[in-house]
PDB file of C-alpha atoms in Angstrom:
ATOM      1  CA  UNK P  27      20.985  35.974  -1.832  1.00  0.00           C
ATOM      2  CA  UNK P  28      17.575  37.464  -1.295  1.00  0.00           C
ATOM      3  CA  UNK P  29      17.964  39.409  -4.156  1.00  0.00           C
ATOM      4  CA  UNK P  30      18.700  36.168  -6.475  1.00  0.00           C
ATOM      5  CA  UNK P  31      15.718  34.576  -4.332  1.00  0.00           C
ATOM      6  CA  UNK P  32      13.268  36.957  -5.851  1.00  0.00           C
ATOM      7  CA  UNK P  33      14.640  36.703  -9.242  1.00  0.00           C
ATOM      8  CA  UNK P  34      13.912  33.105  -8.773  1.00  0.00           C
ATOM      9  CA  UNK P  35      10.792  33.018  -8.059  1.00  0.00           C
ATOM     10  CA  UNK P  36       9.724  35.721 -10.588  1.00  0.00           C
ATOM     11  CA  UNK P  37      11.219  33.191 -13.093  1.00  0.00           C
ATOM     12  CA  UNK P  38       8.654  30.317 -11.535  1.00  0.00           C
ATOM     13  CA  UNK P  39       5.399  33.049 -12.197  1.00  0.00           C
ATOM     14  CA  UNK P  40       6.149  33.956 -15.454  1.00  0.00           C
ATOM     15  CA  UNK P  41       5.571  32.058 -18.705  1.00  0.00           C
ATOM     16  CA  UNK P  42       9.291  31.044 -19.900  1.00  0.00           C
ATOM     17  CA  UNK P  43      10.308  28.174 -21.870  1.00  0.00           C
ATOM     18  CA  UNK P  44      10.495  24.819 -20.501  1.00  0.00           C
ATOM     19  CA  UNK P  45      14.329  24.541 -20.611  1.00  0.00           C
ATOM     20  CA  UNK P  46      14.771  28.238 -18.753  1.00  0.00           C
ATOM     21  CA  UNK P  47      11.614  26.906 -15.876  1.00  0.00           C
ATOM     22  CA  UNK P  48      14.538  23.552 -15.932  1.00  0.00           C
ATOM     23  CA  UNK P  49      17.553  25.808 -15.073  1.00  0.00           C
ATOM     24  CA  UNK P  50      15.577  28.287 -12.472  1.00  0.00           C
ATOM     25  CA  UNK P  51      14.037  24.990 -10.565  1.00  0.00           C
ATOM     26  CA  UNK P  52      17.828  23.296 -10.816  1.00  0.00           C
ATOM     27  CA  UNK P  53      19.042  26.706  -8.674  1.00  0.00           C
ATOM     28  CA  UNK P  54      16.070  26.359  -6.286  1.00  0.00           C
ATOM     29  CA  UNK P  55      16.614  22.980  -6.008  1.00  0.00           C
ATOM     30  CA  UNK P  56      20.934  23.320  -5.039  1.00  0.00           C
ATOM     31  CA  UNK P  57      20.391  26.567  -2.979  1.00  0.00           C
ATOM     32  CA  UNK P  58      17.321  24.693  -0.972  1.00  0.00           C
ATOM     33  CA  UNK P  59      19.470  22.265  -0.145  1.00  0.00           C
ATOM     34  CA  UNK P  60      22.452  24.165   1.167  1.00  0.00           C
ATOM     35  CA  UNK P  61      21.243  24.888   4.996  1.00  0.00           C
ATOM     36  CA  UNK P  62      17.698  26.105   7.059  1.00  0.00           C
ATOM     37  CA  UNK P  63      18.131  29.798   6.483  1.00  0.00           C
ATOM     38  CA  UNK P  64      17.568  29.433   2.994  1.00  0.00           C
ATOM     39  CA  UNK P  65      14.821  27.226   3.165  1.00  0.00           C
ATOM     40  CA  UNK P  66      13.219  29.255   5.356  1.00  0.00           C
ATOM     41  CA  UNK P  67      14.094  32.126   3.109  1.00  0.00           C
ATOM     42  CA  UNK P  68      12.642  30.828  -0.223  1.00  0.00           C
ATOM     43  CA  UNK P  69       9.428  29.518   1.361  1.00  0.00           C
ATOM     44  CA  UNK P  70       8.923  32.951   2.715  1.00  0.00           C
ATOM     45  CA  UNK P  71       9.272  34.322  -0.972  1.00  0.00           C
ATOM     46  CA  UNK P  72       6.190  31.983  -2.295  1.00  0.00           C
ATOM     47  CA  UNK P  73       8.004  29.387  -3.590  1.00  0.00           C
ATOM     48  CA  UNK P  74       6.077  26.615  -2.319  1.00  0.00           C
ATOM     49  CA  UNK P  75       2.675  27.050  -3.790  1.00  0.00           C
ATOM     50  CA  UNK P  76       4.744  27.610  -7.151  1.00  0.00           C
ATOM     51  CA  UNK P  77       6.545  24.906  -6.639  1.00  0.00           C
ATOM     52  CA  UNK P  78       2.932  22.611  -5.895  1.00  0.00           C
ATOM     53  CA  UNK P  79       1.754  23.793  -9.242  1.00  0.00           C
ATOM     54  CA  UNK P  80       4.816  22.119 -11.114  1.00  0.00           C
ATOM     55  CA  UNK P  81       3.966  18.266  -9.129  1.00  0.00           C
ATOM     56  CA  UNK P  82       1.693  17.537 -11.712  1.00  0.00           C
ATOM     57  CA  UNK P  83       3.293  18.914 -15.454  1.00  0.00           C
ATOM     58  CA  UNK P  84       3.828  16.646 -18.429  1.00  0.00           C
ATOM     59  CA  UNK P  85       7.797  17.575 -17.873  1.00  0.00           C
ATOM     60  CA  UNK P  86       9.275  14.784 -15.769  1.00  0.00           C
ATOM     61  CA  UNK P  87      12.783  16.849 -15.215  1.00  0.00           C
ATOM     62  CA  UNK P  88      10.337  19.541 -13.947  1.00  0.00           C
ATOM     63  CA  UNK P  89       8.368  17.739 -12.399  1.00  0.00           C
ATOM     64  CA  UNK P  90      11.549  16.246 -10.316  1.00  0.00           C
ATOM     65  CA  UNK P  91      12.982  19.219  -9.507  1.00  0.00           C
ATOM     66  CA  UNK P  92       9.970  20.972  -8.126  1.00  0.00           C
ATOM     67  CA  UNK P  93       9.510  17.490  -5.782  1.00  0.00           C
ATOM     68  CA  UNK P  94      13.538  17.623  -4.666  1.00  0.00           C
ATOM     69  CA  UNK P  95      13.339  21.596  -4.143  1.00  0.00           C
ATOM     70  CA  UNK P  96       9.821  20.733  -1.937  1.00  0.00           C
ATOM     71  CA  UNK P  97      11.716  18.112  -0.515  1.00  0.00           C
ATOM     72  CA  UNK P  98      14.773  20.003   0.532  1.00  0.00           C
ATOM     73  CA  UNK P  99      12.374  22.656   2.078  1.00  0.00           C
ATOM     74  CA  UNK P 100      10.130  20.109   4.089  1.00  0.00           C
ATOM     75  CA  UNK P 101      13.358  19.206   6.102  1.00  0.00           C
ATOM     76  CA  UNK P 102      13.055  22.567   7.969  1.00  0.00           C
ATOM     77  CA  UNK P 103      10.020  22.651  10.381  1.00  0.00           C
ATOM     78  CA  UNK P 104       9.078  25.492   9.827  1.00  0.00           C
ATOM     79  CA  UNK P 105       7.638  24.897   6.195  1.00  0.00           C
ATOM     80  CA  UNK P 106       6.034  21.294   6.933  1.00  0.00           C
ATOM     81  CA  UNK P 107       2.982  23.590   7.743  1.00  0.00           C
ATOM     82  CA  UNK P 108       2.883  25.868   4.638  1.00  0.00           C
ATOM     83  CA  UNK P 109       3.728  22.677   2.321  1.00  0.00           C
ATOM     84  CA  UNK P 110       0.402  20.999   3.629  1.00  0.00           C
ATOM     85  CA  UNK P 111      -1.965  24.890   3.703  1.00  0.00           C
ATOM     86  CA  UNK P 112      -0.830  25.328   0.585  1.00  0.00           C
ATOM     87  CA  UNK P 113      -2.555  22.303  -0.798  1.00  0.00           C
ATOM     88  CA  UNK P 114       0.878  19.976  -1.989  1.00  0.00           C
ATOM     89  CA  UNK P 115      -0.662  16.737  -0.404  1.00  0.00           C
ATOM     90  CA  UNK P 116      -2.395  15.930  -3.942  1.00  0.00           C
ATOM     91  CA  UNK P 117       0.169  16.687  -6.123  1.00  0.00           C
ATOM     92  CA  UNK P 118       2.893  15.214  -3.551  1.00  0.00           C
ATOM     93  CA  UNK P 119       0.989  11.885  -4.083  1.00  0.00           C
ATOM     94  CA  UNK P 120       0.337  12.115  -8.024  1.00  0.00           C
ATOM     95  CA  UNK P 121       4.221  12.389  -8.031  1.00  0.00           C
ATOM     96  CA  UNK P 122       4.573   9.118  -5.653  1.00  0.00           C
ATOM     97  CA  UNK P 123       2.458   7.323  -8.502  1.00  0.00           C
ATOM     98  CA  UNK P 124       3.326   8.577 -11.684  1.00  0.00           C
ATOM     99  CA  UNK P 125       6.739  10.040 -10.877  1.00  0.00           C
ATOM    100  CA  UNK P 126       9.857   8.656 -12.035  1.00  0.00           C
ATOM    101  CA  UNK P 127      11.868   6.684  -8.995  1.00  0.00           C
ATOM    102  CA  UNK P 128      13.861   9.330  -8.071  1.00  0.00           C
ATOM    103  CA  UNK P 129      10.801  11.558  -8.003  1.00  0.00           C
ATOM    104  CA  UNK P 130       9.143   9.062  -6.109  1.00  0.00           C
ATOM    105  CA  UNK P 131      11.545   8.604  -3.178  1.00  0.00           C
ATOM    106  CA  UNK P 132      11.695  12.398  -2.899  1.00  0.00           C
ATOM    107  CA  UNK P 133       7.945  12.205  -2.257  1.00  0.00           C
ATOM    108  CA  UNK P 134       7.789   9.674   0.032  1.00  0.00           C
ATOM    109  CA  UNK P 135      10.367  11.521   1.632  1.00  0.00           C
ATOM    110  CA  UNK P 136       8.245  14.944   2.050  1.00  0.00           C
ATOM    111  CA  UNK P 137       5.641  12.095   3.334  1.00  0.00           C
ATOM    112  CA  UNK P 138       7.633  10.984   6.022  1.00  0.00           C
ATOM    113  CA  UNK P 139       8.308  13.771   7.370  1.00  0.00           C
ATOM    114  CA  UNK P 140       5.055  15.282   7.401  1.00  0.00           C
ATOM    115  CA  UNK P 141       3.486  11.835   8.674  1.00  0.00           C
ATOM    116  CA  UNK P 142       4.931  12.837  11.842  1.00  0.00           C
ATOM    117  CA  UNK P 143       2.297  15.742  12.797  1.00  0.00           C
ATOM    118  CA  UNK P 144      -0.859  14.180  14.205  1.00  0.00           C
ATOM    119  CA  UNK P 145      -2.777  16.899  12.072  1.00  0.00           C
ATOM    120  CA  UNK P 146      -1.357  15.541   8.846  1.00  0.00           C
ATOM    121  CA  UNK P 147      -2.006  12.119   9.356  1.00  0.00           C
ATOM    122  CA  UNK P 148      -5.579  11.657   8.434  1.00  0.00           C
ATOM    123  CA  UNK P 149      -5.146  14.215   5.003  1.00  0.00           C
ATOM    124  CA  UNK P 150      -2.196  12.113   3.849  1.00  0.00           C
ATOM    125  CA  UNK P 151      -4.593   9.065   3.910  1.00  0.00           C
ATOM    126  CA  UNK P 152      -7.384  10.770   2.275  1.00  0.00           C
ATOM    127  CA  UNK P 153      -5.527  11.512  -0.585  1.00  0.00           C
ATOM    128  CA  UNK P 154      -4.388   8.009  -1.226  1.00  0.00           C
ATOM    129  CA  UNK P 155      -0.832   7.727  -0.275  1.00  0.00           C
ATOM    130  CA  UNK P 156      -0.916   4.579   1.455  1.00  0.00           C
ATOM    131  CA  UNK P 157      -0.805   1.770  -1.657  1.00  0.00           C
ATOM    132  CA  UNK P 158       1.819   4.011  -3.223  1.00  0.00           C
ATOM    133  CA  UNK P 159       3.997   3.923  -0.115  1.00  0.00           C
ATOM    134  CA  UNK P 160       3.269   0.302   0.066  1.00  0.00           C
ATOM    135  CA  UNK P 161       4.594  -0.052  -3.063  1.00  0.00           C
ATOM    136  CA  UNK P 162       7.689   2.069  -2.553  1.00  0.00           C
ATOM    137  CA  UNK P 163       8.294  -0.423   0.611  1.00  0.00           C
ATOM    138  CA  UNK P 164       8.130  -2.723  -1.483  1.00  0.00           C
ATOM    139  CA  UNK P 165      10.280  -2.287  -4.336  1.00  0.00           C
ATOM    140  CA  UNK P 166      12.043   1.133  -3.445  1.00  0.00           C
ATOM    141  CA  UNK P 167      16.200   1.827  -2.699  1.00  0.00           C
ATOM    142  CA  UNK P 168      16.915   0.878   0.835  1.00  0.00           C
ATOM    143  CA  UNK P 169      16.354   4.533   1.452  1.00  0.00           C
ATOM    144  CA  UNK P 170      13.286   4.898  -0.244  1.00  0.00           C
ATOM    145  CA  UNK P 171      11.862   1.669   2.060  1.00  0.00           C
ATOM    146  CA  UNK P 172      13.154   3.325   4.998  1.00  0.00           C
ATOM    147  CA  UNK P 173      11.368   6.342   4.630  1.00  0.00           C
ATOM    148  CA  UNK P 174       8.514   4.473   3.500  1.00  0.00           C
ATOM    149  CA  UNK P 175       8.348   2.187   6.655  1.00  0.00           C
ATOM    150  CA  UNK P 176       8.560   5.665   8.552  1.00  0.00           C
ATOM    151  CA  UNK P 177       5.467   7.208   6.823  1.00  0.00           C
ATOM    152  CA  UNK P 178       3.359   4.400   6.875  1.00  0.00           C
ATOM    153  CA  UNK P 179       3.799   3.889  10.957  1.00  0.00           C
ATOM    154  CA  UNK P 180       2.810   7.198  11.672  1.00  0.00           C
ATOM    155  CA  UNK P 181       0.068   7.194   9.031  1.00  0.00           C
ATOM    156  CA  UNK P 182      -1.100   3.457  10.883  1.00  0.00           C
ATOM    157  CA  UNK P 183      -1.281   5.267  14.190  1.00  0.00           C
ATOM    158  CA  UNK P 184      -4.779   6.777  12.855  1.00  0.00           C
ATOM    159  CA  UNK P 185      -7.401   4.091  12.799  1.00  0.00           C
ATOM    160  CA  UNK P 186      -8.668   4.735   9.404  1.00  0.00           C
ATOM    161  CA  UNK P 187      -5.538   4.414   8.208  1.00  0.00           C
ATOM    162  CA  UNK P 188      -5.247   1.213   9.134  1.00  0.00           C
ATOM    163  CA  UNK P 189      -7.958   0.058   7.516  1.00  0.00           C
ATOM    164  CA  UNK P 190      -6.796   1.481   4.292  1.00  0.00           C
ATOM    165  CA  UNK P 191      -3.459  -0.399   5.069  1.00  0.00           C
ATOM    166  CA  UNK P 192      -4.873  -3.310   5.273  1.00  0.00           C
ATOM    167  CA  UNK P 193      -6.984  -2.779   2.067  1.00  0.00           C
ATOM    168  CA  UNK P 194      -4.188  -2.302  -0.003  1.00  0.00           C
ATOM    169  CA  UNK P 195      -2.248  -5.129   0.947  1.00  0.00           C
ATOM    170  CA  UNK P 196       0.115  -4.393   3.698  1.00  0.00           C
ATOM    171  CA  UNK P 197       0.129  -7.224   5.984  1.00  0.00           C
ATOM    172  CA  UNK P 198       1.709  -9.788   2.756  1.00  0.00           C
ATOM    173  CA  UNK P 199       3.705  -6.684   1.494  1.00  0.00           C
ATOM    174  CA  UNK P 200       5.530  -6.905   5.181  1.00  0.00           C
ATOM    175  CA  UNK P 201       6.254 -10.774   5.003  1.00  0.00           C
ATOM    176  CA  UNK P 202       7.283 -10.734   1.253  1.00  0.00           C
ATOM    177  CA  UNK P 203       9.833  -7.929   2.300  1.00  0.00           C
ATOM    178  CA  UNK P 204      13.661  -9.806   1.678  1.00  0.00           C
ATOM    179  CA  UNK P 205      15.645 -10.631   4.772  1.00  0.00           C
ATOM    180  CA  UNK P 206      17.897  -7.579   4.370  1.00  0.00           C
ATOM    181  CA  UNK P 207      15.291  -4.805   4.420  1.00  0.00           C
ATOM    182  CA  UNK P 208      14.269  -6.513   7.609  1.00  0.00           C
ATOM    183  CA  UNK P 209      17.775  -6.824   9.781  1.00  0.00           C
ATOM    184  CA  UNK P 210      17.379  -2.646   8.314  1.00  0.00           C
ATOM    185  CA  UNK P 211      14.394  -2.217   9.876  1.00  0.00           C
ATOM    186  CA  UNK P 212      13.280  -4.800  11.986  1.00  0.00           C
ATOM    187  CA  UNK P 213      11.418  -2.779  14.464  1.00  0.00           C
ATOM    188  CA  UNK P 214       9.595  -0.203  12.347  1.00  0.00           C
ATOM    189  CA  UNK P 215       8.350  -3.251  10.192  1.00  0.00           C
ATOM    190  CA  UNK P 216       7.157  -4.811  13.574  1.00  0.00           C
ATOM    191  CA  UNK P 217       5.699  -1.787  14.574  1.00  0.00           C
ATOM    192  CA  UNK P 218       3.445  -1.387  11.586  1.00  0.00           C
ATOM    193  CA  UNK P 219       2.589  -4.863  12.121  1.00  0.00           C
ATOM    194  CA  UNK P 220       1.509  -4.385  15.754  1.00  0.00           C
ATOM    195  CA  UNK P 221      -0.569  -1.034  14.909  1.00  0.00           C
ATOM    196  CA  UNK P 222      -2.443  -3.437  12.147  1.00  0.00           C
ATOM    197  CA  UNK P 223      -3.164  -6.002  14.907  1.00  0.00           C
ATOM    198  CA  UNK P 224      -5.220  -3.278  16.725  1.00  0.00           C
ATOM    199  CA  UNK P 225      -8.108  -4.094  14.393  1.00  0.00           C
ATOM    200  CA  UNK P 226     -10.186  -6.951  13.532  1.00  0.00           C
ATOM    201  CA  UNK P 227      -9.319  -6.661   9.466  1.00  0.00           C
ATOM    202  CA  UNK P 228      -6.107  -6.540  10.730  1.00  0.00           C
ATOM    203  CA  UNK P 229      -6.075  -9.886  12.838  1.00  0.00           C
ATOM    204  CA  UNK P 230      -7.636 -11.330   9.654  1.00  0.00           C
ATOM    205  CA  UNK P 231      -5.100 -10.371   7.114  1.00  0.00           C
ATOM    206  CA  UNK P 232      -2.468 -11.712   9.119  1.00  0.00           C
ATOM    207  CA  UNK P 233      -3.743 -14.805   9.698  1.00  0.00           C
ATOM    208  CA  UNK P 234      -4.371 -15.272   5.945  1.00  0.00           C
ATOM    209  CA  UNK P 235      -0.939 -14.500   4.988  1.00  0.00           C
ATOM    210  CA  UNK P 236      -0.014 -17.397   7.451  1.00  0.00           C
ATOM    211  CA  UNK P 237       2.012 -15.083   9.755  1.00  0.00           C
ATOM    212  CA  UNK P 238       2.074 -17.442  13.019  1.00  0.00           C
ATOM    213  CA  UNK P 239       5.468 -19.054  11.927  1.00  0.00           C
ATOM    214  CA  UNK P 240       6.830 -15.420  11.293  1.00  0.00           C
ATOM    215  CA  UNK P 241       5.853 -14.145  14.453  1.00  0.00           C
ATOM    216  CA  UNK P 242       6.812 -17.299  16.544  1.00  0.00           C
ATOM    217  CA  UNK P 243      10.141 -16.954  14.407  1.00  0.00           C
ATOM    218  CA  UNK P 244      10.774 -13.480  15.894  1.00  0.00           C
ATOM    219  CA  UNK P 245      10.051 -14.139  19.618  1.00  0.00           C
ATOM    220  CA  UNK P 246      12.666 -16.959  19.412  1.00  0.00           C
ATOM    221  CA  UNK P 247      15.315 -14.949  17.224  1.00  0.00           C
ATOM    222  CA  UNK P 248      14.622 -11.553  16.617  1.00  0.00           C
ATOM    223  CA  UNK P 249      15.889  -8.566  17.740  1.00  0.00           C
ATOM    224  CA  UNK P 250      14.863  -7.987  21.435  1.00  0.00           C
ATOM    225  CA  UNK P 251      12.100  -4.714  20.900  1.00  0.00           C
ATOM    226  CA  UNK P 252      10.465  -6.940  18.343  1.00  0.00           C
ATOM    227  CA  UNK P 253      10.441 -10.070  20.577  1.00  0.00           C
ATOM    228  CA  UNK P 254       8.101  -8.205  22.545  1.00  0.00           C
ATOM    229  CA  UNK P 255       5.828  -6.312  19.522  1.00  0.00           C
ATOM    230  CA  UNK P 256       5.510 -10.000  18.212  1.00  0.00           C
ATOM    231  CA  UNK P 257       4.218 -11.311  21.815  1.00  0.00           C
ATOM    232  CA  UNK P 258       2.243  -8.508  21.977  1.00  0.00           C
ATOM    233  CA  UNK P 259       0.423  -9.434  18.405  1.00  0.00           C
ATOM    234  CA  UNK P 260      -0.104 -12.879  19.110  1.00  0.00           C
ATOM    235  CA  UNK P 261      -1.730 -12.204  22.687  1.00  0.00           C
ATOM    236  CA  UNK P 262      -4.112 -10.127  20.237  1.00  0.00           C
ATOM    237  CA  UNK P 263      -4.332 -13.073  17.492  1.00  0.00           C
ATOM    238  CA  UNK P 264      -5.110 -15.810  20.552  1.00  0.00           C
ATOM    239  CA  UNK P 265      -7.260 -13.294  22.667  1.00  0.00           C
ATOM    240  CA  UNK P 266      -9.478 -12.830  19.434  1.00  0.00           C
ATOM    241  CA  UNK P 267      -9.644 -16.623  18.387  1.00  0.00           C
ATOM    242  CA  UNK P 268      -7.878 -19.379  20.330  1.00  0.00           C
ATOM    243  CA  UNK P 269      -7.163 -21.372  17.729  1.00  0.00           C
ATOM    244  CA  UNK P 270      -3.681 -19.646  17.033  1.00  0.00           C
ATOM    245  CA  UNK P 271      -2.851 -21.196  20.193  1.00  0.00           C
ATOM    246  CA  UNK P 272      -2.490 -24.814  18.896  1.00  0.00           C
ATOM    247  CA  UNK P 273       0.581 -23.245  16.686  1.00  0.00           C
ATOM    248  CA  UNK P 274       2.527 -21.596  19.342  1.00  0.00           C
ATOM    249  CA  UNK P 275       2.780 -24.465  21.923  1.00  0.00           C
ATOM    250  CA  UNK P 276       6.257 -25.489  21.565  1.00  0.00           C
ATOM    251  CA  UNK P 277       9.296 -26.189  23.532  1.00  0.00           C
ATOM    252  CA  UNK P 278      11.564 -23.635  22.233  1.00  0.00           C
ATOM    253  CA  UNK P 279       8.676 -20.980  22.272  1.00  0.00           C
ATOM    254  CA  UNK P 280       7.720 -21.924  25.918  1.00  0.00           C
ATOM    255  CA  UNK P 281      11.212 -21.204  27.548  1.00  0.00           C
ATOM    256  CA  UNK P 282      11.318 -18.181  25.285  1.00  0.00           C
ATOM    257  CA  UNK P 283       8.342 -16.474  26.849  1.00  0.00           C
ATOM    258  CA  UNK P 284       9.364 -17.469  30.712  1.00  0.00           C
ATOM    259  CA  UNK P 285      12.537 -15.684  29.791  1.00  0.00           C
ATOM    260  CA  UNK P 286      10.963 -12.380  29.106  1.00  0.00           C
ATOM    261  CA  UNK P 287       8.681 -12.772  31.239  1.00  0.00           C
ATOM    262  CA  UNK P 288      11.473 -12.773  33.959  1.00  0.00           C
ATOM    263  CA  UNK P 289      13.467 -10.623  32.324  1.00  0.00           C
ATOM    264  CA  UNK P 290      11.176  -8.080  30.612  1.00  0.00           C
ATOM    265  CA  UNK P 291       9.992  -4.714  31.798  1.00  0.00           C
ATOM    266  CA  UNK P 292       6.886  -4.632  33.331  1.00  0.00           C
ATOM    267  CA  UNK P 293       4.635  -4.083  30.398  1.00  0.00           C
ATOM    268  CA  UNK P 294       6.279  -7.076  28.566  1.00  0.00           C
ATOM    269  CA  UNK P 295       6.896  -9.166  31.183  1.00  0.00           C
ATOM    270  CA  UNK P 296       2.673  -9.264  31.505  1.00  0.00           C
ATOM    271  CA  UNK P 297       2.462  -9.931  27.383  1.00  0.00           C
ATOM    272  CA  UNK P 298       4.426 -12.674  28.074  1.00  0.00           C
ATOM    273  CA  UNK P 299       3.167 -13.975  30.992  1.00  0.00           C
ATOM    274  CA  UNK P 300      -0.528 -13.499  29.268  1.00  0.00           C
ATOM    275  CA  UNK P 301       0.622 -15.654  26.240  1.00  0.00           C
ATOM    276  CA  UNK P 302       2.100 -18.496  28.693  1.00  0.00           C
ATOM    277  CA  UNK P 303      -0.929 -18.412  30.423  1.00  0.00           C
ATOM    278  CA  UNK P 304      -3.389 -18.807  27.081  1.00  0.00           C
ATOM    279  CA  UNK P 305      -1.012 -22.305  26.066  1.00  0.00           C
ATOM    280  CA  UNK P 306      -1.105 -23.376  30.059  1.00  0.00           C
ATOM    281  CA  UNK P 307       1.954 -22.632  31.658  1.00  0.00           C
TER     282      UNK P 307
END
């Protein structure tokens, strides 16, 4: 296998035809996704900065090998590091843009996996993944808006990236989402949310996409993690400007909140008890 490795990725260096690069990226491709040993085996022959150089070619079959193959190999830990050193980020993201859907979802893949890593968080911003993820959310597979939800969390848990978030839309992206994607992933969605809520352009964008009726919505239906992430956003909506408060005094919001904040752990039992105290109770 080593042997056929090196073969490989003497194929990638030299200048064959397009059709011959098609076939030797289709083997890298099936053999990176077969288990970690090879992964780890074909990074450590060179192929990811090869591979990097092939994100951004005319050749969209190319192209979406080279992003699969990169995508197979991010799944092992051990190459999340070189993918990022070796300067993929850019291309990664020209692929989540221009790339063809499956191309795309393979990058937002690598994305959400490398979102993960504190380190990576603020480069993946500067190189403008966010309104590309946003839009992968947004119109992607079920899949696709998973992994998207994923990446865009992590990215939100860096202030800056917030901001961008916010910039390109998030906040209405999140309430336009259809009903299914949220019963998928209720909590992640709620979780961006809450991150947003952190900052003052955040409080702002959700109140101009209306989001009081959502929120209220949740804390009287919704699952029971984002009950509390949608208390916790409104204490931060009413503790910023108490006029959200004349839209969350009702009955069946009131005996909501006494609920959990009976019932609640400690740290929501407080959120709730802080929201029942802002509407008098």
């Amino acid at each position: 296998m080593p042997s056929r490795i090196r073969i490989l990725m003497h194929k990638l260096k030299s200048d064959i035809p397009n059709d011959h690069l098609r076939t030797a990226l289709g083997e890298i491709r099936l053999l990176s996704s077969v288990n970690d040993d090879n992964r780890i085996t074909i990074a450590k022959a060179g192929a990811i900065p090869l591979l990097t150089n092939l994100l951004t070619v005319p050749d969209s079959q190319i192209q979406e090998h080279a992003v699969i193959a990169l995508r197979n190999l991010s799944i092992s830990d051990k190459n999340k590091g070189i993918i990022v050193s070796s300067g993929a980020l850019p291309g990664i993201v020209h692929v989540l843009k221009e790339g063809s859907m499956e191309a795309r979802e393979n990058a937002t893949a690598i994305l959400s996996g490398l979102s993960e890593f504190e380190k990576n968080q603020v480069e993946i911003g500067d190189v403008g993944a966010i309104p590309p993820l946003l839009l992968i959310l947004y119109k992607g597979t079920p899949k696709g808006k998973k992994d998207a939800a994923h990446a865009l969390y992590h990215l939100c848990l860096y202030l800056d990236n917030r901001i961008r978030a916010v910039s390109a839309g998030v906040v209405p992206v999140l309430l336009d989402l259809p009903k299914e994607a949220w019963s998928e992933m209720h909590n992640d969605l709620m979780s961006i949310l809450a991150l947003i809520s952190i900052e003052p352009e955040g409080i702002f964008a959700i109140d101009e996409a209306e989001a009081i009726p959502f929120l209220v919505e949740v804390i009287k239906s919704g699952p029971l993690l984002s009950e509390y992430t949608a208390v916790r956003i409104l204490v931060r909506l009413c503790s910023a400007d108490r006029k959200y408060l004349v839209e969350i005094q009702e009955d069946g919001l009131v005996r909501k909140l006494k609920q959990m904040a009976k019932h609640g752990s400690y740290f929501e039992s407080i959120d709730a008890q802080k929201l029942l105290n802002m509407v008098g109770q």
